[in-house]
């Protein structure tokens, strides 16, 4: 049943004229009255009618693109590709469409707010990018919003996000990519692998970690919980998590990062700890962002076709490409082997049961790491690290 202005007025216990004034913002209204009206609007999920020209058509010329962090190249690349497909003639009366990038900052509340605003503006299309938050209540709320958007004539497309019944989805095979990456490192001879995961509540985090664990299990390698650290998808998180992994297990010979940005932080932490990449510790990322090939050494990673996926999502959203069969297309990643991964030297690492390694200046690696990890050379020697003579 369609909610009317009169319904909102009755819920807020004001006149329809007062509701109109609050929603149009063209007349002063007491703050308490305004709050009461807006609360009623949210509770009833009232959709504000746009301009008369928009009402004449099922939708407006607005296209919403939701991203977690526009400063993150992962989202920036997809948003730019989507935008490139929605520009140009094709709107009402042959005019341009307006693409609006909505930056949620990873906030579930902001995501719902943007969807509500786009619904009220009768957006022609909405594209949601990146992983979803694994919270049942939030997923239900998002599903309800997407369903109402679709019922109103808005095309809804997911890009890099798990499928839902309410939308067309172009999803990434994060599990398969995570498994490929870890299988590559195991194939080189690594057995002590640290893993830097993203935020625990994100689907992308879980899927990539599941792929990593599947590779460990297939190789008969124990999934030691000490070797997994969760954090944000940023460089600082990668730096801090790597130091924590080394503190927990100095015998690590490889670090797998949740994405390429996290991997850069891991590389910096290893260098600051006097370790060489990949001579002492190999590093791998995920996504193959533009800077990955220019890192020193170049970063081993899994390439996701972010631009191609975004462009396809844009075309589907604009009705210029047919949706995939069943409404779901799964995009697989490609393993990119580069200089940051290599065969572990002299056994299984520079700690635990492996002989120590000389640093680049010939100094004793065990002594250096003792200082980094706030223990003594004797402590490390007791674990089998031989002091260089």
mmCIF file of C-alpha atoms in Angstrom:
data_model
loop_
_atom_site.group_PDB
_atom_site.id
_atom_site.type_symbol
_atom_site.label_atom_id
_atom_site.label_comp_id
_atom_site.label_asym_id
_atom_site.label_seq_id
_atom_site.Cartn_x
_atom_site.Cartn_y
_atom_site.Cartn_z
ATOM 1 C CA UNK A 1 0.000 0.000 0.000
ATOM 2 C CA UNK A 2 1.359 3.424 -0.960
ATOM 3 C CA UNK A 3 2.069 5.736 1.956
ATOM 4 C CA UNK A 4 0.647 9.238 1.446
ATOM 5 C CA UNK A 5 1.443 12.661 2.806
ATOM 6 C CA UNK A 6 -1.712 12.432 4.897
ATOM 7 C CA UNK A 7 -0.439 9.205 6.501
ATOM 8 C CA UNK A 8 2.764 10.968 7.552
ATOM 9 C CA UNK A 9 0.775 13.913 8.920
ATOM 10 C CA UNK A 10 -1.425 11.578 10.979
ATOM 11 C CA UNK A 11 1.597 9.715 12.382
ATOM 12 C CA UNK A 12 3.379 12.971 13.280
ATOM 13 C CA UNK A 13 0.134 14.572 14.566
ATOM 14 C CA UNK A 14 0.519 17.640 12.358
ATOM 15 C CA UNK A 15 -1.266 19.008 9.315
ATOM 16 C CA UNK A 16 -0.375 17.859 5.778
ATOM 17 C CA UNK A 17 0.756 21.426 5.090
ATOM 18 C CA UNK A 18 3.311 21.189 7.910
ATOM 19 C CA UNK A 19 4.650 17.915 6.498
ATOM 20 C CA UNK A 20 5.011 19.565 3.105
ATOM 21 C CA UNK A 21 6.875 22.521 4.624
ATOM 22 C CA UNK A 22 9.308 20.229 6.433
ATOM 23 C CA UNK A 23 10.022 18.115 3.355
ATOM 24 C CA UNK A 24 10.354 21.045 0.975
ATOM 25 C CA UNK A 25 12.367 23.149 3.411
ATOM 26 C CA UNK A 26 10.667 26.331 2.201
ATOM 27 C CA UNK A 27 9.127 27.527 5.454
ATOM 28 C CA UNK A 28 10.398 27.764 9.061
ATOM 29 C CA UNK A 29 9.180 24.925 11.292
ATOM 30 C CA UNK A 30 9.899 24.358 14.989
ATOM 31 C CA UNK A 31 12.785 21.930 15.558
ATOM 32 C CA UNK A 32 10.672 19.541 17.659
ATOM 33 C CA UNK A 33 7.961 19.463 14.976
ATOM 34 C CA UNK A 34 10.529 18.896 12.251
ATOM 35 C CA UNK A 35 12.039 15.952 14.151
ATOM 36 C CA UNK A 36 8.595 14.426 14.648
ATOM 37 C CA UNK A 37 7.776 14.688 10.955
ATOM 38 C CA UNK A 38 11.114 13.212 9.827
ATOM 39 C CA UNK A 39 10.718 10.353 12.300
ATOM 40 C CA UNK A 40 7.287 9.598 10.821
ATOM 41 C CA UNK A 41 8.749 9.699 7.302
ATOM 42 C CA UNK A 42 11.393 7.121 8.262
ATOM 43 C CA UNK A 43 8.972 4.885 10.162
ATOM 44 C CA UNK A 44 6.504 4.815 7.262
ATOM 45 C CA UNK A 45 9.250 4.736 4.598
ATOM 46 C CA UNK A 46 7.511 7.590 2.821
ATOM 47 C CA UNK A 47 8.934 8.431 -0.601
ATOM 48 C CA UNK A 48 8.925 12.156 -1.315
ATOM 49 C CA UNK A 49 7.608 13.029 -4.738
ATOM 50 C CA UNK A 50 10.252 14.727 -6.837
ATOM 51 C CA UNK A 51 9.654 17.518 -9.338
ATOM 52 C CA UNK A 52 6.618 17.238 -11.588
ATOM 53 C CA UNK A 53 8.887 16.384 -14.533
ATOM 54 C CA UNK A 54 10.209 13.396 -12.622
ATOM 55 C CA UNK A 55 6.720 12.284 -11.715
ATOM 56 C CA UNK A 56 5.785 12.263 -15.396
ATOM 57 C CA UNK A 57 8.346 9.493 -15.893
ATOM 58 C CA UNK A 58 8.822 6.362 -13.796
ATOM 59 C CA UNK A 59 12.285 7.555 -12.763
ATOM 60 C CA UNK A 60 14.545 10.595 -12.873
ATOM 61 C CA UNK A 61 17.902 10.968 -14.637
ATOM 62 C CA UNK A 62 19.832 10.323 -11.416
ATOM 63 C CA UNK A 63 22.139 7.295 -11.074
ATOM 64 C CA UNK A 64 23.545 6.445 -7.643
ATOM 65 C CA UNK A 65 26.890 4.648 -7.155
ATOM 66 C CA UNK A 66 27.543 3.465 -3.602
ATOM 67 C CA UNK A 67 31.157 2.923 -2.499
ATOM 68 C CA UNK A 68 32.830 2.271 0.847
ATOM 69 C CA UNK A 69 35.771 4.624 0.322
ATOM 70 C CA UNK A 70 36.224 6.666 -2.833
ATOM 71 C CA UNK A 71 39.883 7.267 -1.889
ATOM 72 C CA UNK A 72 40.535 3.515 -2.130
ATOM 73 C CA UNK A 73 41.586 2.659 -5.726
ATOM 74 C CA UNK A 74 39.509 -0.542 -5.544
ATOM 75 C CA UNK A 75 36.324 1.536 -5.379
ATOM 76 C CA UNK A 76 37.603 4.471 -7.413
ATOM 77 C CA UNK A 77 38.355 2.270 -10.431
ATOM 78 C CA UNK A 78 34.912 0.644 -10.367
ATOM 79 C CA UNK A 79 33.102 3.964 -9.827
ATOM 80 C CA UNK A 80 34.948 5.602 -12.729
ATOM 81 C CA UNK A 81 34.100 2.694 -15.031
ATOM 82 C CA UNK A 82 30.427 2.759 -14.017
ATOM 83 C CA UNK A 83 30.332 6.527 -14.542
ATOM 84 C CA UNK A 84 31.801 6.156 -18.026
ATOM 85 C CA UNK A 85 28.858 3.991 -19.064
ATOM 86 C CA UNK A 86 26.079 6.181 -17.683
ATOM 87 C CA UNK A 87 27.255 9.416 -19.319
ATOM 88 C CA UNK A 88 26.015 10.692 -22.648
ATOM 89 C CA UNK A 89 22.486 10.859 -24.085
ATOM 90 C CA UNK A 90 19.962 8.354 -22.869
ATOM 91 C CA UNK A 91 18.045 10.085 -20.129
ATOM 92 C CA UNK A 92 14.551 11.496 -20.392
ATOM 93 C CA UNK A 93 14.058 13.503 -23.574
ATOM 94 C CA UNK A 94 17.480 12.303 -24.749
ATOM 95 C CA UNK A 95 19.319 14.299 -22.076
ATOM 96 C CA UNK A 96 22.312 13.438 -19.907
ATOM 97 C CA UNK A 97 22.092 11.323 -16.779
ATOM 98 C CA UNK A 98 23.596 12.555 -13.532
ATOM 99 C CA UNK A 99 25.886 10.066 -11.762
ATOM 100 C CA UNK A 100 26.250 10.619 -8.009
ATOM 101 C CA UNK A 101 28.937 8.762 -6.032
ATOM 102 C CA UNK A 102 27.750 8.082 -2.472
ATOM 103 C CA UNK A 103 30.651 7.465 -0.080
ATOM 104 C CA UNK A 104 29.396 5.385 2.866
ATOM 105 C CA UNK A 105 32.693 5.222 4.751
ATOM 106 C CA UNK A 106 31.805 1.615 5.522
ATOM 107 C CA UNK A 107 28.878 2.743 7.697
ATOM 108 C CA UNK A 108 25.749 0.534 7.528
ATOM 109 C CA UNK A 109 23.623 3.516 8.564
ATOM 110 C CA UNK A 110 24.992 5.714 5.770
ATOM 111 C CA UNK A 111 24.382 2.947 3.242
ATOM 112 C CA UNK A 112 20.701 2.757 4.207
ATOM 113 C CA UNK A 113 20.403 6.552 4.246
ATOM 114 C CA UNK A 114 21.768 6.849 0.712
ATOM 115 C CA UNK A 115 19.424 4.135 -0.545
ATOM 116 C CA UNK A 116 16.492 5.991 1.022
ATOM 117 C CA UNK A 117 17.547 9.287 -0.570
ATOM 118 C CA UNK A 118 17.958 7.645 -3.973
ATOM 119 C CA UNK A 119 14.537 6.054 -3.588
ATOM 120 C CA UNK A 120 12.986 9.441 -2.820
ATOM 121 C CA UNK A 121 14.683 10.937 -5.886
ATOM 122 C CA UNK A 122 13.336 8.111 -8.077
ATOM 123 C CA UNK A 123 16.812 7.227 -9.293
ATOM 124 C CA UNK A 124 17.011 5.631 -12.725
ATOM 125 C CA UNK A 125 19.581 3.152 -11.450
ATOM 126 C CA UNK A 126 21.604 2.274 -8.357
ATOM 127 C CA UNK A 127 24.901 0.357 -8.377
ATOM 128 C CA UNK A 128 26.306 -0.934 -5.076
ATOM 129 C CA UNK A 129 30.005 -1.839 -5.087
ATOM 130 C CA UNK A 130 32.247 -3.916 -2.825
ATOM 131 C CA UNK A 131 31.533 -6.416 -0.068
ATOM 132 C CA UNK A 132 28.485 -6.436 2.179
ATOM 133 C CA UNK A 133 28.306 -6.240 5.965
ATOM 134 C CA UNK A 134 27.437 -9.603 7.501
ATOM 135 C CA UNK A 135 24.732 -8.467 9.885
ATOM 136 C CA UNK A 136 21.319 -10.151 9.462
ATOM 137 C CA UNK A 137 19.305 -7.081 10.447
ATOM 138 C CA UNK A 138 21.255 -4.835 8.090
ATOM 139 C CA UNK A 139 21.064 -7.315 5.213
ATOM 140 C CA UNK A 140 17.287 -7.514 5.671
ATOM 141 C CA UNK A 141 16.983 -3.726 5.712
ATOM 142 C CA UNK A 142 19.111 -3.379 2.568
ATOM 143 C CA UNK A 143 17.099 -6.110 0.848
ATOM 144 C CA UNK A 144 13.862 -4.266 1.611
ATOM 145 C CA UNK A 145 15.279 -1.015 0.213
ATOM 146 C CA UNK A 146 16.511 -2.696 -2.966
ATOM 147 C CA UNK A 147 13.168 -4.398 -3.492
ATOM 148 C CA UNK A 148 11.285 -1.094 -3.178
ATOM 149 C CA UNK A 149 13.705 0.588 -5.565
ATOM 150 C CA UNK A 150 13.179 -2.160 -8.129
ATOM 151 C CA UNK A 151 9.394 -2.043 -7.709
ATOM 152 C CA UNK A 152 9.504 1.703 -8.429
ATOM 153 C CA UNK A 153 11.330 1.115 -11.711
ATOM 154 C CA UNK A 154 14.919 1.668 -10.568
ATOM 155 C CA UNK A 155 17.482 -0.746 -12.036
ATOM 156 C CA UNK A 156 19.597 -2.170 -9.218
ATOM 157 C CA UNK A 157 22.977 -3.785 -9.896
ATOM 158 C CA UNK A 158 25.599 -5.149 -7.487
ATOM 159 C CA UNK A 159 29.259 -4.988 -8.517
ATOM 160 C CA UNK A 160 31.809 -6.971 -6.517
ATOM 161 C CA UNK A 161 29.124 -7.775 -3.963
ATOM 162 C CA UNK A 162 27.520 -11.129 -3.048
ATOM 163 C CA UNK A 163 24.234 -11.843 -4.862
ATOM 164 C CA UNK A 164 20.835 -11.036 -3.366
ATOM 165 C CA UNK A 165 17.369 -11.918 -4.716
ATOM 166 C CA UNK A 166 16.548 -8.220 -5.165
ATOM 167 C CA UNK A 167 19.257 -7.286 -7.680
ATOM 168 C CA UNK A 168 21.434 -8.318 -10.610
ATOM 169 C CA UNK A 169 24.930 -9.206 -9.366
ATOM 170 C CA UNK A 170 28.409 -9.176 -10.859
ATOM 171 C CA UNK A 171 30.327 -10.893 -8.098
ATOM 172 C CA UNK A 172 34.028 -11.645 -7.622
ATOM 173 C CA UNK A 173 35.311 -15.135 -6.849
ATOM 174 C CA UNK A 174 37.190 -14.045 -3.742
ATOM 175 C CA UNK A 175 37.384 -17.571 -2.356
ATOM 176 C CA UNK A 176 38.962 -18.919 -5.529
ATOM 177 C CA UNK A 177 41.415 -16.021 -5.694
ATOM 178 C CA UNK A 178 42.429 -16.469 -2.058
ATOM 179 C CA UNK A 179 43.012 -20.160 -2.638
ATOM 180 C CA UNK A 180 45.104 -19.526 -5.775
ATOM 181 C CA UNK A 181 47.354 -17.106 -3.915
ATOM 182 C CA UNK A 182 48.072 -19.398 -0.991
ATOM 183 C CA UNK A 183 48.519 -22.433 -3.252
ATOM 184 C CA UNK A 184 51.195 -20.470 -5.115
ATOM 185 C CA UNK A 185 53.116 -19.774 -1.893
ATOM 186 C CA UNK A 186 52.739 -23.367 -0.685
ATOM 187 C CA UNK A 187 54.000 -24.536 -4.063
ATOM 188 C CA UNK A 188 57.151 -22.483 -3.511
ATOM 189 C CA UNK A 189 57.762 -24.370 -0.280
ATOM 190 C CA UNK A 190 56.227 -22.068 2.345
ATOM 191 C CA UNK A 191 54.659 -23.758 5.351
ATOM 192 C CA UNK A 192 54.513 -20.919 7.883
ATOM 193 C CA UNK A 193 52.217 -18.305 6.378
ATOM 194 C CA UNK A 194 50.815 -15.314 8.205
ATOM 195 C CA UNK A 195 47.495 -13.863 7.033
ATOM 196 C CA UNK A 196 46.341 -10.250 7.389
ATOM 197 C CA UNK A 197 42.550 -10.207 7.031
ATOM 198 C CA UNK A 198 40.216 -7.246 6.577
ATOM 199 C CA UNK A 199 37.354 -6.259 8.918
ATOM 200 C CA UNK A 200 35.676 -9.350 10.351
ATOM 201 C CA UNK A 201 32.159 -8.170 9.468
ATOM 202 C CA UNK A 202 32.835 -7.919 5.700
ATOM 203 C CA UNK A 203 31.891 -10.669 3.228
ATOM 204 C CA UNK A 204 35.051 -9.999 1.201
ATOM 205 C CA UNK A 205 37.161 -10.676 4.292
ATOM 206 C CA UNK A 206 35.471 -13.979 5.023
ATOM 207 C CA UNK A 207 35.547 -15.240 1.450
ATOM 208 C CA UNK A 208 39.240 -14.487 0.864
ATOM 209 C CA UNK A 209 40.183 -16.016 4.206
ATOM 210 C CA UNK A 210 38.139 -19.133 3.407
ATOM 211 C CA UNK A 211 40.123 -19.531 0.186
ATOM 212 C CA UNK A 212 43.396 -19.217 2.116
ATOM 213 C CA UNK A 213 42.290 -21.806 4.653
ATOM 214 C CA UNK A 214 41.110 -24.182 1.934
ATOM 215 C CA UNK A 215 44.602 -24.121 0.410
ATOM 216 C CA UNK A 216 46.188 -24.799 3.804
ATOM 217 C CA UNK A 217 43.842 -27.717 4.443
ATOM 218 C CA UNK A 218 44.470 -29.235 1.011
ATOM 219 C CA UNK A 219 48.215 -29.167 1.719
ATOM 220 C CA UNK A 220 47.816 -30.627 5.201
ATOM 221 C CA UNK A 221 49.036 -27.442 6.886
ATOM 222 C CA UNK A 222 47.559 -26.539 10.259
ATOM 223 C CA UNK A 223 45.525 -23.325 10.349
ATOM 224 C CA UNK A 224 47.162 -21.802 13.412
ATOM 225 C CA UNK A 225 44.905 -18.968 14.699
ATOM 226 C CA UNK A 226 48.014 -17.083 15.855
ATOM 227 C CA UNK A 227 48.896 -16.553 12.219
ATOM 228 C CA UNK A 228 45.757 -14.574 11.337
ATOM 229 C CA UNK A 229 45.283 -10.919 12.301
ATOM 230 C CA UNK A 230 42.216 -8.847 11.409
ATOM 231 C CA UNK A 231 42.314 -5.142 10.599
ATOM 232 C CA UNK A 232 41.224 -2.392 8.234
ATOM 233 C CA UNK A 233 41.817 -2.369 4.493
ATOM 234 C CA UNK A 234 44.610 0.209 4.692
ATOM 235 C CA UNK A 235 48.391 0.503 4.764
ATOM 236 C CA UNK A 236 48.716 1.243 8.487
ATOM 237 C CA UNK A 237 46.700 -1.837 9.333
ATOM 238 C CA UNK A 238 49.047 -3.930 7.177
ATOM 239 C CA UNK A 239 52.083 -2.441 8.906
ATOM 240 C CA UNK A 240 50.803 -3.016 12.442
ATOM 241 C CA UNK A 241 49.425 -6.474 11.683
ATOM 242 C CA UNK A 242 52.744 -7.627 10.236
ATOM 243 C CA UNK A 243 54.629 -6.584 13.367
ATOM 244 C CA UNK A 244 52.048 -8.440 15.432
ATOM 245 C CA UNK A 245 52.416 -11.571 13.282
ATOM 246 C CA UNK A 246 56.193 -11.480 13.688
ATOM 247 C CA UNK A 247 55.794 -11.063 17.434
ATOM 248 C CA UNK A 248 53.478 -14.060 17.605
ATOM 249 C CA UNK A 249 55.516 -16.276 15.302
ATOM 250 C CA UNK A 250 59.038 -15.180 14.300
ATOM 251 C CA UNK A 251 59.319 -18.233 12.028
ATOM 252 C CA UNK A 252 56.966 -16.902 9.353
ATOM 253 C CA UNK A 253 58.304 -17.100 5.805
ATOM 254 C CA UNK A 254 55.345 -15.530 3.993
ATOM 255 C CA UNK A 255 52.634 -12.945 4.620
ATOM 256 C CA UNK A 256 49.363 -12.973 2.683
ATOM 257 C CA UNK A 257 47.507 -9.647 2.788
ATOM 258 C CA UNK A 258 43.780 -8.969 2.407
ATOM 259 C CA UNK A 259 44.464 -6.518 -0.420
ATOM 260 C CA UNK A 260 47.329 -4.716 -2.141
ATOM 261 C CA UNK A 261 47.173 -1.633 0.085
ATOM 262 C CA UNK A 262 47.506 -3.814 3.179
ATOM 263 C CA UNK A 263 50.378 -5.644 1.455
ATOM 264 C CA UNK A 264 52.286 -2.367 1.021
ATOM 265 C CA UNK A 265 52.060 -1.811 4.773
ATOM 266 C CA UNK A 266 53.305 -5.357 5.350
ATOM 267 C CA UNK A 267 56.306 -4.721 3.078
ATOM 268 C CA UNK A 268 57.173 -1.552 4.989
ATOM 269 C CA UNK A 269 56.993 -3.362 8.332
ATOM 270 C CA UNK A 270 59.254 -6.151 7.084
ATOM 271 C CA UNK A 271 61.824 -3.671 5.750
ATOM 272 C CA UNK A 272 61.777 -1.716 9.018
ATOM 273 C CA UNK A 273 62.368 -5.014 10.815
ATOM 274 C CA UNK A 274 65.490 -5.654 8.748
ATOM 275 C CA UNK A 275 63.926 -8.359 6.612
ATOM 276 C CA UNK A 276 64.274 -8.681 2.854
ATOM 277 C CA UNK A 277 61.439 -9.405 0.425
ATOM 278 C CA UNK A 278 61.282 -12.165 -0.758
ATOM 279 C CA UNK A 279 64.660 -13.431 0.517
ATOM 280 C CA UNK A 280 63.498 -13.588 4.130
ATOM 281 C CA UNK A 281 59.722 -13.235 3.876
ATOM 282 C CA UNK A 282 57.508 -13.396 0.796
ATOM 283 C CA UNK A 283 54.502 -11.074 0.501
ATOM 284 C CA UNK A 284 51.305 -11.365 -1.557
ATOM 285 C CA UNK A 285 48.339 -9.049 -1.987
ATOM 286 C CA UNK A 286 44.969 -9.084 -3.713
ATOM 287 C CA UNK A 287 43.189 -6.965 -6.412
ATOM 288 C CA UNK A 288 46.220 -5.956 -8.559
ATOM 289 C CA UNK A 289 45.730 -2.227 -8.039
ATOM 290 C CA UNK A 290 47.750 0.047 -10.371
ATOM 291 C CA UNK A 291 50.602 0.633 -7.913
ATOM 292 C CA UNK A 292 51.208 -3.084 -7.349
ATOM 293 C CA UNK A 293 53.476 -3.580 -10.327
ATOM 294 C CA UNK A 294 55.534 -0.505 -9.371
ATOM 295 C CA UNK A 295 56.193 -1.651 -5.807
ATOM 296 C CA UNK A 296 59.767 -2.757 -5.050
ATOM 297 C CA UNK A 297 59.789 -5.671 -5.490
ATOM 298 C CA UNK A 298 56.687 -5.846 -7.683
ATOM 299 C CA UNK A 299 53.796 -7.366 -5.774
ATOM 300 C CA UNK A 300 52.520 -10.890 -6.330
ATOM 301 C CA UNK A 301 48.731 -10.598 -6.243
ATOM 302 C CA UNK A 302 45.404 -11.706 -7.696
ATOM 303 C CA UNK A 303 44.131 -9.491 -10.488
ATOM 304 C CA UNK A 304 40.456 -8.597 -10.450
ATOM 305 C CA UNK A 305 39.148 -6.894 -13.622
ATOM 306 C CA UNK A 306 37.706 -3.985 -11.647
ATOM 307 C CA UNK A 307 37.316 -1.624 -14.598
ATOM 308 C CA UNK A 308 35.697 -4.236 -16.857
ATOM 309 C CA UNK A 309 33.314 -5.328 -14.102
ATOM 310 C CA UNK A 310 32.351 -1.730 -13.319
ATOM 311 C CA UNK A 311 31.747 -0.928 -16.984
ATOM 312 C CA UNK A 312 29.571 -4.002 -17.382
ATOM 313 C CA UNK A 313 27.567 -3.070 -14.284
ATOM 314 C CA UNK A 314 27.063 0.402 -15.746
ATOM 315 C CA UNK A 315 25.828 -0.948 -19.067
ATOM 316 C CA UNK A 316 23.397 -3.338 -17.367
ATOM 317 C CA UNK A 317 22.157 -0.524 -15.127
ATOM 318 C CA UNK A 318 21.507 1.613 -18.211
ATOM 319 C CA UNK A 319 19.760 -1.236 -20.059
ATOM 320 C CA UNK A 320 22.437 -1.330 -22.758
ATOM 321 C CA UNK A 321 23.469 -4.903 -21.925
ATOM 322 C CA UNK A 322 21.350 -7.895 -21.049
ATOM 323 C CA UNK A 323 21.674 -9.196 -17.473
ATOM 324 C CA UNK A 324 23.648 -12.450 -17.106
ATOM 325 C CA UNK A 325 21.741 -15.762 -17.033
ATOM 326 C CA UNK A 326 20.048 -16.161 -13.686
ATOM 327 C CA UNK A 327 20.938 -12.563 -12.813
ATOM 328 C CA UNK A 328 24.401 -13.517 -11.509
ATOM 329 C CA UNK A 329 27.813 -13.340 -13.180
ATOM 330 C CA UNK A 330 30.878 -14.596 -11.301
ATOM 331 C CA UNK A 331 34.185 -12.986 -12.243
ATOM 332 C CA UNK A 332 37.314 -14.991 -11.464
ATOM 333 C CA UNK A 333 40.677 -13.541 -10.520
ATOM 334 C CA UNK A 334 44.025 -14.160 -12.212
ATOM 335 C CA UNK A 335 47.206 -14.974 -10.293
ATOM 336 C CA UNK A 336 49.963 -12.446 -11.042
ATOM 337 C CA UNK A 337 53.331 -13.845 -9.937
ATOM 338 C CA UNK A 338 55.931 -11.115 -9.401
ATOM 339 C CA UNK A 339 59.057 -10.406 -7.424
ATOM 340 C CA UNK A 340 57.598 -10.258 -3.909
ATOM 341 C CA UNK A 341 57.199 -14.038 -3.664
ATOM 342 C CA UNK A 342 60.014 -16.557 -3.765
ATOM 343 C CA UNK A 343 61.322 -19.847 -2.419
ATOM 344 C CA UNK A 344 61.971 -19.754 1.348
ATOM 345 C CA UNK A 345 65.702 -19.761 2.061
ATOM 346 C CA UNK A 346 67.477 -22.364 4.168
ATOM 347 C CA UNK A 347 64.463 -24.227 5.378
ATOM 348 C CA UNK A 348 61.401 -22.811 7.006
ATOM 349 C CA UNK A 349 62.391 -19.329 8.183
ATOM 350 C CA UNK A 350 64.724 -17.334 10.342
ATOM 351 C CA UNK A 351 63.094 -18.288 13.663
ATOM 352 C CA UNK A 352 61.883 -21.368 15.515
ATOM 353 C CA UNK A 353 63.686 -24.428 14.076
ATOM 354 C CA UNK A 354 65.533 -22.668 11.245
ATOM 355 C CA UNK A 355 69.096 -21.324 11.150
ATOM 356 C CA UNK A 356 69.426 -17.551 11.350
ATOM 357 C CA UNK A 357 70.035 -15.372 8.323
ATOM 358 C CA UNK A 358 72.573 -12.702 7.885
ATOM 359 C CA UNK A 359 71.124 -9.258 7.210
ATOM 360 C CA UNK A 360 71.997 -7.243 4.118
ATOM 361 C CA UNK A 361 74.965 -5.708 5.940
ATOM 362 C CA UNK A 362 76.179 -9.087 7.224
ATOM 363 C CA UNK A 363 74.806 -8.472 10.733
ATOM 364 C CA UNK A 364 73.102 -11.212 12.655
ATOM 365 C CA UNK A 365 69.384 -11.429 11.853
ATOM 366 C CA UNK A 366 68.507 -12.983 15.199
ATOM 367 C CA UNK A 367 70.038 -10.082 17.104
ATOM 368 C CA UNK A 368 68.171 -7.570 14.968
ATOM 369 C CA UNK A 369 64.833 -9.321 15.409
ATOM 370 C CA UNK A 370 65.446 -9.720 19.125
ATOM 371 C CA UNK A 371 65.506 -5.934 19.361
ATOM 372 C CA UNK A 372 62.460 -5.563 17.112
ATOM 373 C CA UNK A 373 60.403 -8.089 19.081
ATOM 374 C CA UNK A 374 61.657 -6.919 22.519
ATOM 375 C CA UNK A 375 63.401 -10.148 23.503
ATOM 376 C CA UNK A 376 67.055 -11.149 23.797
ATOM 377 C CA UNK A 377 69.383 -12.933 21.412
ATOM 378 C CA UNK A 378 69.596 -15.704 24.006
ATOM 379 C CA UNK A 379 65.806 -16.161 23.812
ATOM 380 C CA UNK A 380 66.024 -16.661 20.062
ATOM 381 C CA UNK A 381 69.064 -18.931 20.360
ATOM 382 C CA UNK A 382 67.061 -21.141 22.709
ATOM 383 C CA UNK A 383 64.594 -21.618 19.846
ATOM 384 C CA UNK A 384 67.327 -22.749 17.479
ATOM 385 C CA UNK A 385 68.425 -19.500 15.827
ATOM 386 C CA UNK A 386 72.168 -19.782 15.314
ATOM 387 C CA UNK A 387 74.174 -16.670 15.977
ATOM 388 C CA UNK A 388 76.490 -15.752 13.110
ATOM 389 C CA UNK A 389 80.151 -16.005 13.982
#
